[in-house]
Coordinates of C-alpha atoms in Angstrom, one line a residue:
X1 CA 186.1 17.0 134.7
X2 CA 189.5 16.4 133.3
X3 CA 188.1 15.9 129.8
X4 CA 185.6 19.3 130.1
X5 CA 188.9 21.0 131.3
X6 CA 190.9 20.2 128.0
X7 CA 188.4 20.5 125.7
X8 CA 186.9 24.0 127.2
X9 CA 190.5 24.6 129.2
X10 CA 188.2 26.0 132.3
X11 CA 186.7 23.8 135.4
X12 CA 182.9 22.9 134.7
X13 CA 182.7 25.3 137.8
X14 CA 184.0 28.4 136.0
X15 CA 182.0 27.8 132.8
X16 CA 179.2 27.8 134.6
X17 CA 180.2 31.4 136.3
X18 CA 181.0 32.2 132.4
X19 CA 177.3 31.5 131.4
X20 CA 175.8 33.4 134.3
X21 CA 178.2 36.7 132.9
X22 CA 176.6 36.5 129.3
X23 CA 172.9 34.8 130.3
X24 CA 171.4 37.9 129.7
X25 CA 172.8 39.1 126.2
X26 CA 172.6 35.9 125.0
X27 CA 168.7 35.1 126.1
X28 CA 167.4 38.9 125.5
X29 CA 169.4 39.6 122.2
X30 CA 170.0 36.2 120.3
X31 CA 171.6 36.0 116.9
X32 CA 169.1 35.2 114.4
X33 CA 168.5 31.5 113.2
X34 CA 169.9 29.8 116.6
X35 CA 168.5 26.5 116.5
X36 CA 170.1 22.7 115.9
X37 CA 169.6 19.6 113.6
X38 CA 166.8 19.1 115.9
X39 CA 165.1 22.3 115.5
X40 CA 165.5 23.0 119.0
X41 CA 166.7 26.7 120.2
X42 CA 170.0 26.6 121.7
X43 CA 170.6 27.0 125.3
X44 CA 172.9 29.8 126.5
X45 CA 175.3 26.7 127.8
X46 CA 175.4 25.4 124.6
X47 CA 176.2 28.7 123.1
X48 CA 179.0 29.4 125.3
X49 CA 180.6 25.7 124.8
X50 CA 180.3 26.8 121.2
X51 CA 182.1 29.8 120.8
X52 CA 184.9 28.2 123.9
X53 CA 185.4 25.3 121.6
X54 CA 186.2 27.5 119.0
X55 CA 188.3 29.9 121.1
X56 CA 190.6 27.3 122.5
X57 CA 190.7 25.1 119.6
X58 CA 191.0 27.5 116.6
X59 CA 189.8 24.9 114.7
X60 CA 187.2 26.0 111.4
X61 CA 183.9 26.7 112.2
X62 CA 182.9 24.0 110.2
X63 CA 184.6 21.4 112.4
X64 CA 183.3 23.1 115.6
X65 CA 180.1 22.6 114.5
X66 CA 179.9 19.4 113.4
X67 CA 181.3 18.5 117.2
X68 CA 178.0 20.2 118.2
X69 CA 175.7 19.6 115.3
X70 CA 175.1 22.9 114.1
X71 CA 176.2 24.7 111.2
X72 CA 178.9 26.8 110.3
X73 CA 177.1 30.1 110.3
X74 CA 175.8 29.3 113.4
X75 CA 178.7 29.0 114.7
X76 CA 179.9 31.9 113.5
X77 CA 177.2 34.0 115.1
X78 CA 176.9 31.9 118.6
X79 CA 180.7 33.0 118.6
X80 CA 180.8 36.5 118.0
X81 CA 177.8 36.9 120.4
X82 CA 179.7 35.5 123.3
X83 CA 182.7 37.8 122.3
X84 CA 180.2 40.8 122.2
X85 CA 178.5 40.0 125.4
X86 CA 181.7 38.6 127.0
X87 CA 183.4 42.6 126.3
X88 CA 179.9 44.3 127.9
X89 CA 180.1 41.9 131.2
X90 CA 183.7 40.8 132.0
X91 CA 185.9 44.1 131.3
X92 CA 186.1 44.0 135.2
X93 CA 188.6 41.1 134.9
X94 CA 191.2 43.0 133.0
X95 CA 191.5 46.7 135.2
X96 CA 194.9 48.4 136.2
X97 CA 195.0 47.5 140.3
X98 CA 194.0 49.9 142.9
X99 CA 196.8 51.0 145.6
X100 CA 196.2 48.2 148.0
X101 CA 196.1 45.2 144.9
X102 CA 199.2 46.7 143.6
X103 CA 201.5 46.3 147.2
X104 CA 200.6 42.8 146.8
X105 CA 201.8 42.6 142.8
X106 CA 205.4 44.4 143.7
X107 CA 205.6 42.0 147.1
X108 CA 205.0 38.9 144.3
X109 CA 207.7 40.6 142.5
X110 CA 210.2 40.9 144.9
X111 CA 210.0 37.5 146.2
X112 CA 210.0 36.2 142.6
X113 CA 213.3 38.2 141.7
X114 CA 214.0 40.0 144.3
X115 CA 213.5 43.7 142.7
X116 CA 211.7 46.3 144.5
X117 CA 208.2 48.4 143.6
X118 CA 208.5 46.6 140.5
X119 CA 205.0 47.0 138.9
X120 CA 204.4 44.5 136.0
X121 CA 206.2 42.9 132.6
X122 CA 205.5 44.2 129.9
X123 CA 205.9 41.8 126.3
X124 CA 204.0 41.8 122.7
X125 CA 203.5 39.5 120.6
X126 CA 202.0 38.8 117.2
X127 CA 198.4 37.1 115.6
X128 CA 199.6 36.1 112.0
X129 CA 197.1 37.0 109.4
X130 CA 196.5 35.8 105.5
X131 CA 194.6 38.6 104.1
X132 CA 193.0 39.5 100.5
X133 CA 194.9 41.4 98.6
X134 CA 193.1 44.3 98.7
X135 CA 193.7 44.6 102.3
X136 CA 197.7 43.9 102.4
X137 CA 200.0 46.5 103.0
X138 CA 203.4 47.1 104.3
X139 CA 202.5 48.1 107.4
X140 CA 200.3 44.9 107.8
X141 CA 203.9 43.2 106.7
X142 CA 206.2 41.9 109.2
X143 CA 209.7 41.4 109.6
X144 CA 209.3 37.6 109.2
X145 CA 206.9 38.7 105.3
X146 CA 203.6 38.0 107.5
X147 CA 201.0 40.1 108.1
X148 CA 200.1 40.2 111.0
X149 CA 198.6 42.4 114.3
X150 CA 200.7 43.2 117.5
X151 CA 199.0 42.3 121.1
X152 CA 201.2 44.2 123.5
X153 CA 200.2 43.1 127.5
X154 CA 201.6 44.3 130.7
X155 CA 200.5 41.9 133.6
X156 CA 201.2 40.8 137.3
X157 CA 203.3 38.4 138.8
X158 CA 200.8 35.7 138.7
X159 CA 200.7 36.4 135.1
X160 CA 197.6 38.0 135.0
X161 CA 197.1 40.2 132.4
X162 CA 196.5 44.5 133.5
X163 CA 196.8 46.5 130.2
X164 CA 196.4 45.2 126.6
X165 CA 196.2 46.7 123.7
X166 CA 195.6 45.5 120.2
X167 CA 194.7 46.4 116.7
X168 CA 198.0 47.7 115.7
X169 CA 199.7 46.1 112.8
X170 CA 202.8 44.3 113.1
X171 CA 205.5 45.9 110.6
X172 CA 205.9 48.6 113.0
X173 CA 208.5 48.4 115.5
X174 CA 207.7 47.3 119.1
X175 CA 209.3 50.7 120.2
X176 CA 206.4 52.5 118.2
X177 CA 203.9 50.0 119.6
X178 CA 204.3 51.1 122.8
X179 CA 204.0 54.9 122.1
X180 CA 201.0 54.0 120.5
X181 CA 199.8 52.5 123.3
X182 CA 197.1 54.3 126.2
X183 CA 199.7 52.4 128.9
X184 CA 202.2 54.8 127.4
X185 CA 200.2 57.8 127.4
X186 CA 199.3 57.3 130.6
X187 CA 202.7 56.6 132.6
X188 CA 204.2 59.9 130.8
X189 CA 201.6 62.0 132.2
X190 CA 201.9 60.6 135.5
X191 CA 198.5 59.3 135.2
X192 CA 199.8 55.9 135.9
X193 CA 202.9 53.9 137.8
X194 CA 203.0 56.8 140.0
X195 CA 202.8 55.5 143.6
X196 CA 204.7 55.2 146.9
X197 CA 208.2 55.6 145.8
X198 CA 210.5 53.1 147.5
X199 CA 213.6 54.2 149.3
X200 CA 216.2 51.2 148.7
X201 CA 218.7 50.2 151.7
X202 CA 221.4 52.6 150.5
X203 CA 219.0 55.7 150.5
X204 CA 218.5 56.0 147.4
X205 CA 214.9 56.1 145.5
X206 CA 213.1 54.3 143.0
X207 CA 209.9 55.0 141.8
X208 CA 206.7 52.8 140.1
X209 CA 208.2 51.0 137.1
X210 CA 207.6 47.8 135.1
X211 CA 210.2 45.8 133.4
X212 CA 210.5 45.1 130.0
X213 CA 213.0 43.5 127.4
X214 CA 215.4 44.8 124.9
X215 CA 213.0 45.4 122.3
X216 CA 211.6 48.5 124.7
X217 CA 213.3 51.7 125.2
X218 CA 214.7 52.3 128.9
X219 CA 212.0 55.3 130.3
X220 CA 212.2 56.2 134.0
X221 CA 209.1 53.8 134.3
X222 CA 210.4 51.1 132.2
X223 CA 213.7 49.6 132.9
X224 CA 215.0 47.2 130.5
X225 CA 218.1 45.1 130.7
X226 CA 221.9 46.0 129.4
X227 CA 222.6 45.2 126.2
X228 CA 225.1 42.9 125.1
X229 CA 228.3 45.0 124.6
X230 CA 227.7 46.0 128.2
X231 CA 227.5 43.1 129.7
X232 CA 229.7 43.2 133.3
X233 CA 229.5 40.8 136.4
X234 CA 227.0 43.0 138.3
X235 CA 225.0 44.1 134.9
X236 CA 224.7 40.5 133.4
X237 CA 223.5 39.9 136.9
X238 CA 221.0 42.1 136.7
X239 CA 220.1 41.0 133.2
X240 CA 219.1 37.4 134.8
X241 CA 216.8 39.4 137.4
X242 CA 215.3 41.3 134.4
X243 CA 214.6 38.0 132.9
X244 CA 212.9 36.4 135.9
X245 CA 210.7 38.8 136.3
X246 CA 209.8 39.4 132.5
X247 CA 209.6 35.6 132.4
X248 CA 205.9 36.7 134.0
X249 CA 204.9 38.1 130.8
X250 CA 206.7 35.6 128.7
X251 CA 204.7 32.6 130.4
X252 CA 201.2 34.7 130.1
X253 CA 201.6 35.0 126.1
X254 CA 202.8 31.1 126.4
X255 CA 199.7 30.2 128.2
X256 CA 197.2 32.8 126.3
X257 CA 197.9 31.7 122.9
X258 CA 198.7 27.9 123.8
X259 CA 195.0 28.0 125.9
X260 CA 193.0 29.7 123.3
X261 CA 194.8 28.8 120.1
X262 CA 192.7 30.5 117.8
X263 CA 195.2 33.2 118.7
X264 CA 198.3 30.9 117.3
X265 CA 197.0 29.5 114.3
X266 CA 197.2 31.9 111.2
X267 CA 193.8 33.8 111.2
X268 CA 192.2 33.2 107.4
X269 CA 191.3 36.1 106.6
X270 CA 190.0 37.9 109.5
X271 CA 188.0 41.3 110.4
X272 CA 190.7 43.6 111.5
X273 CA 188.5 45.5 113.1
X274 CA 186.9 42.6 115.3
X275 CA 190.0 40.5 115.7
X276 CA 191.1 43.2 118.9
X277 CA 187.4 41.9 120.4
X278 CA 188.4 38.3 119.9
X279 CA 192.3 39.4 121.7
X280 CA 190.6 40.9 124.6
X281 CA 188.2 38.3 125.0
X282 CA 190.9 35.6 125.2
X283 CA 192.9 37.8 128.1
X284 CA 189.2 38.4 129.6
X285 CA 189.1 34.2 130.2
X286 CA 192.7 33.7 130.9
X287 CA 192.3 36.0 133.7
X288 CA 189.2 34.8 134.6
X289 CA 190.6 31.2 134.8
X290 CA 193.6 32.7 137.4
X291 CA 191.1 34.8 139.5
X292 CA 188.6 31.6 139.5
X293 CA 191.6 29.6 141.2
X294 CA 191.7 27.4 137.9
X295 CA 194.8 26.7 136.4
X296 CA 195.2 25.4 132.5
X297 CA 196.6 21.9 131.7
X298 CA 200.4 21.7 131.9
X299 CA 200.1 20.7 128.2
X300 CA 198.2 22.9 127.0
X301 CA 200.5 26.0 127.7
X302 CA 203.1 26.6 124.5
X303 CA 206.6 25.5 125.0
X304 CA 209.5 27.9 124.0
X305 CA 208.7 31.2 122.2
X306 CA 205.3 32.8 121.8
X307 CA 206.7 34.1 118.9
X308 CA 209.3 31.5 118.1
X309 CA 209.5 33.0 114.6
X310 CA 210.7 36.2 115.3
X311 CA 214.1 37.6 116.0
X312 CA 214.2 40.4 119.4
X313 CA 214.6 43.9 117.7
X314 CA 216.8 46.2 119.7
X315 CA 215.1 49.5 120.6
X316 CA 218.7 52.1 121.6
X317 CA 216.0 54.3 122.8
X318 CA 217.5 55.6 126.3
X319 CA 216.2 57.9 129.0
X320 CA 218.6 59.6 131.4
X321 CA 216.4 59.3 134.5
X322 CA 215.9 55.3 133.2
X323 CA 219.4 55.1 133.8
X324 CA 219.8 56.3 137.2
X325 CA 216.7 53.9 138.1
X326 CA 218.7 50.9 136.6
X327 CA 221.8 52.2 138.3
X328 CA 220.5 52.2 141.6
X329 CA 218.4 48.7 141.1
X330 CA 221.9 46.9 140.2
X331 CA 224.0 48.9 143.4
X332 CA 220.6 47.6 146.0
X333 CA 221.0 44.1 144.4
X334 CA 225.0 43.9 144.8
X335 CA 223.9 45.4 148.5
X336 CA 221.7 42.9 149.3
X337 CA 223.9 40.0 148.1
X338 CA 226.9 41.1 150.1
X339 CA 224.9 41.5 152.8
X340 CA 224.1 38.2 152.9
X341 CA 227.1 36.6 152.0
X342 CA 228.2 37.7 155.5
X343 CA 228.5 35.5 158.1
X344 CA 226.3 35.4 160.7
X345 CA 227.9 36.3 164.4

């Protein structure tokens, strides 16, 4: 079981709950060719270990296959199957919570860092990319001169992953990501973050919001920490809250790219427009691994920086309703400490 887990990072139990998701696809519409050195057809078990080995190894397809004694274009179809089928039948594992699953998300904020109708943590991060150079652009090329393609994720306090998006490339600013972005589109229209407001112990309100870090402008439903030149006691305070709680988002990148390291390794050459299938399909199974009760391999999760490699930009992009938000988070947190440094009579 131990040995399944690391080379597949899921329990025998969850890939089996995998297979019955893509069974179907993968028995009615099978790539062509499907068969092994034996001239056998492959079963959909086999097909899915495929394209998880390669997933969570990111190592060539001609090294997957030789662990499983097929070829290289098989692989490569077995894989992209699995992704296809895996987007049709498991989108229901990556869905913005309904009212009652998102009281539980803020009350596993709140105990984490003690922050009220706090919503999510929002982080990107980047899939490095060679390319051909007919495909290469600036806007492909990064701060660091790679090219690469942003992942941006907003997810819970077990680190489970609620929005995503993909696609876009990474030159742009994170700032510009997030406009970009359908999550963005739908908090400023009120379509989203928009429910019970919470009234804090000194009367004052604060609505839905999710917290991100300096790289993202402060919007009435974002709040982000101070910056450096206004660091005071009560603000760098804060800062160290905003940090345990963005830490949720920090650790999901750490475990998504360090479970399914196709995502860390530098793509060769990939198809821009399928690598956002092969993104979503990774957050599909690292939810599906939390919601299945599973947990990765301590070792298998990336230590330090999901992007190591890449300085924090600063995004002076500042919203006067953020402010009064942030303003009224920092004066419930002094409350509350005072509160309890009093002694009991």
């Amino acid at each position: 079981e131990e040995l399944f887990k690391h080379f597949f990072r899921l329990s025998k139990k969850t890939f089996e709950y995998i297979c019955t998701l893509v069974r179907e696809d993968l028995i009615s519409r099978p790539p062509s060719g499907l068969i092994n050195i034996e001239g056998r057809l492959l079963s959909v078990e086999k097909q899915a270990a495929i394209a998880l080995r390669r997933l969570a190894s990111g190592e060539s397809q001609v090294s997957v296959g030789a662990s499983f004694g097929v070829g290289q274009s098989t692989v490569s179809q077995v894989t992209w199957r699995f992704i296809e089928a895996m987007e049709e039948r498991a989108r229901h594992h990556l869905r913005w919570p309904d009212s009652s699953k998102m009281e539980r998300i803020k009350s596993g904020f709140e105990s984490s860092s003690g922050l009220p109708n706090c919503c999510g943590a929002i982080d990107a991060t980047h899939i490095v990319m060679t390319l051909p150079a007919v495909e290469t652009s600036d806007d492909w090329c990064d701060q660091e001169n790679n090219y690469s393609m942003f992942v941006q994720g907003v997810v819970d306090s077990e680190m489970r992953f609620l929005d995503i998006v993909t696609g876009w490339p990474g030159g742009m600013p994170v700032s510009r990501l997030l406009r970009c972005s359908g999550f963005y589109k739908l908090c400023e229209s009120g379509a989203r973050l928009n429910g019970n407001v919470k009234v804090l112990s000194d009367g004052e309100e604060v609505r839905e919001y999710v917290v991100g870090g300096t790289s993202y402008p402060l919007l009435p439903w974002l709040v982000t920490p101070y910056k450096d030149d206004e660091h005071s006691g009560p603000r760098s305070e804060f800062n160290q809250v905003i940090e345990t709680a963005r830490s949720a988002a920090v650790k999901a990148f750490l475990q998504l790219k360090g479970g399914w390291r196709i995502l860390n390794k530098v793509m060769w050459r990939p198809d821009k427009r399928k690598l956002p299938s092969i993104v979503l399909v990774c957050c599909l199974l690292h939810n599906i691994i939390i919601d299945s009760g599973d947990r990765l391999n301590p070792d298998v999760s990336l230590s330090g920086c999901h992007d190591s490699d890449y300085m924090g930009q600063i995004c002076k992009q500042v919203n006067p309703a953020g402010i009064t938000i942030r303003e009224n988070l920092v004066k419930h947190l002094q409350g509350r400490e005072q509160n309890a440094a009093q002694p009991f009579c």
